Amino acid sequence: MKFSEFFNEENHLCNFSEEQIKEIFDLDEVKALDNNEFEKQRVFWLSQYMVGNVSEPFEDIKKLEPADQRRVFETWIDLVKDVDTLKPMMKSILMDFIQGKAV
């Protein structure tokens, strides 16, 4: 996926400066993304999460098959290189997706 397609007005990443994007995200992983609708949807959900809207993307992701849920979160993990961003994200995912399930 081209940087301009990742960082655009179709998702909430346009709320971040280019410097913030470079600090938070692995741009090589961005380039490795396919430019298809499912990838764009994953980026959109991530952008929602990044601006503080956690419930909507999680509700949408919960509607997916487990394998697709895993692919969404694997993509997020691959894209986010900043540990200070990634740690709370993973804790949030664990709390929302694992809580109440037998492990």
Coordinates of C-alpha atoms in Angstrom, one line a residue:
M1 CA 0.0 0.0 0.0
K2 CA 1.3 3.4 -0.8
F3 CA 2.0 5.8 2.0
S4 CA -0.5 8.2 0.6
E5 CA -3.2 5.5 0.7
F6 CA -2.4 4.7 4.3
F7 CA -2.2 8.3 5.5
N8 CA -5.3 9.9 3.9
E9 CA -8.7 11.5 4.6
E10 CA -10.6 8.2 4.2
N11 CA -9.4 7.1 7.6
H12 CA -8.5 8.8 10.9
L13 CA -4.8 8.7 10.4
C14 CA -5.1 12.1 8.7
N15 CA -5.4 13.4 12.3
F16 CA -1.7 12.5 12.9
S17 CA 1.3 14.4 11.6
E18 CA 3.6 12.7 9.1
E19 CA 6.2 12.7 11.9
Q20 CA 3.8 10.9 14.3
I21 CA 3.0 8.3 11.6
K22 CA 6.7 7.6 11.0
E23 CA 7.3 7.3 14.7
I24 CA 4.3 5.0 15.4
F25 CA 4.1 2.8 12.3
D26 CA 6.5 0.6 10.5
L27 CA 6.5 2.1 7.0
D28 CA 8.0 -1.1 5.4
E29 CA 5.0 -3.0 6.7
V30 CA 2.7 -0.3 5.3
K31 CA 4.3 -0.8 1.9
A32 CA 3.8 -4.5 2.2
L33 CA 0.0 -4.2 2.7
D34 CA -2.0 -5.1 -0.4
N35 CA -4.2 -2.3 -1.7
N36 CA -7.5 -4.1 -1.4
E37 CA -10.8 -3.5 0.5
F38 CA -10.1 -5.8 3.4
E39 CA -6.7 -4.2 4.0
K40 CA -8.2 -0.8 3.8
Q41 CA -10.8 -1.9 6.3
R42 CA -8.2 -3.1 8.7
V43 CA -6.4 0.2 8.5
F44 CA -9.6 2.1 9.0
W45 CA -10.3 0.0 12.2
L46 CA -6.8 0.7 13.4
S47 CA -7.2 4.4 12.7
Q48 CA -10.4 4.4 14.7
Y49 CA -8.7 2.7 17.6
M50 CA -5.7 5.2 17.4
V51 CA -8.0 8.2 17.8
G52 CA -9.7 6.7 20.8
N53 CA -12.7 5.0 19.3
V54 CA -12.2 1.5 20.6
S55 CA -15.7 0.2 20.8
E56 CA -16.8 0.6 17.1
P57 CA -13.9 -1.3 15.6
F58 CA -14.0 -4.0 18.2
E59 CA -17.7 -4.5 17.6
D60 CA -17.1 -4.8 13.9
I61 CA -14.1 -7.1 14.3
K62 CA -16.1 -9.4 16.7
K63 CA -18.5 -10.0 13.8
L64 CA -15.7 -11.6 11.7
E65 CA -14.7 -15.3 11.7
P66 CA -12.0 -16.1 14.2
A67 CA -9.4 -16.5 11.5
D68 CA -10.2 -13.0 10.1
Q69 CA -10.1 -11.5 13.6
R70 CA -6.6 -12.9 14.0
R71 CA -5.6 -11.5 10.7
V72 CA -6.8 -8.0 11.6
F73 CA -4.8 -8.0 14.9
E74 CA -1.8 -9.5 13.2
T75 CA -1.9 -6.7 10.8
W76 CA -2.1 -4.1 13.6
I77 CA 0.8 -5.7 15.4
D78 CA 2.9 -5.7 12.2
L79 CA 2.0 -2.0 11.5
V80 CA 2.6 -0.6 14.9
K81 CA 6.3 -0.4 15.8
D82 CA 6.0 2.0 18.8
V83 CA 6.0 -0.1 21.9
D84 CA 4.3 2.6 24.0
T85 CA 1.4 2.4 21.5
L86 CA 1.5 -1.3 21.0
K87 CA 1.4 -2.4 24.7
P88 CA -1.8 -0.7 25.7
M89 CA -3.4 -1.8 22.4
M90 CA -2.6 -5.4 23.0
K91 CA -3.9 -5.2 26.6
S92 CA -7.1 -3.6 25.3
I93 CA -7.5 -6.4 22.8
L94 CA -6.9 -9.1 25.4
M95 CA -9.3 -7.6 27.8
D96 CA -12.1 -7.2 25.2
F97 CA -11.6 -10.4 23.2
I98 CA -10.4 -12.8 25.9
Q99 CA -12.3 -11.6 29.0
G100 CA -15.1 -14.0 29.9
K101 CA -13.7 -16.8 27.7
A102 CA -12.1 -19.8 29.1
V103 CA -8.4 -19.7 28.3

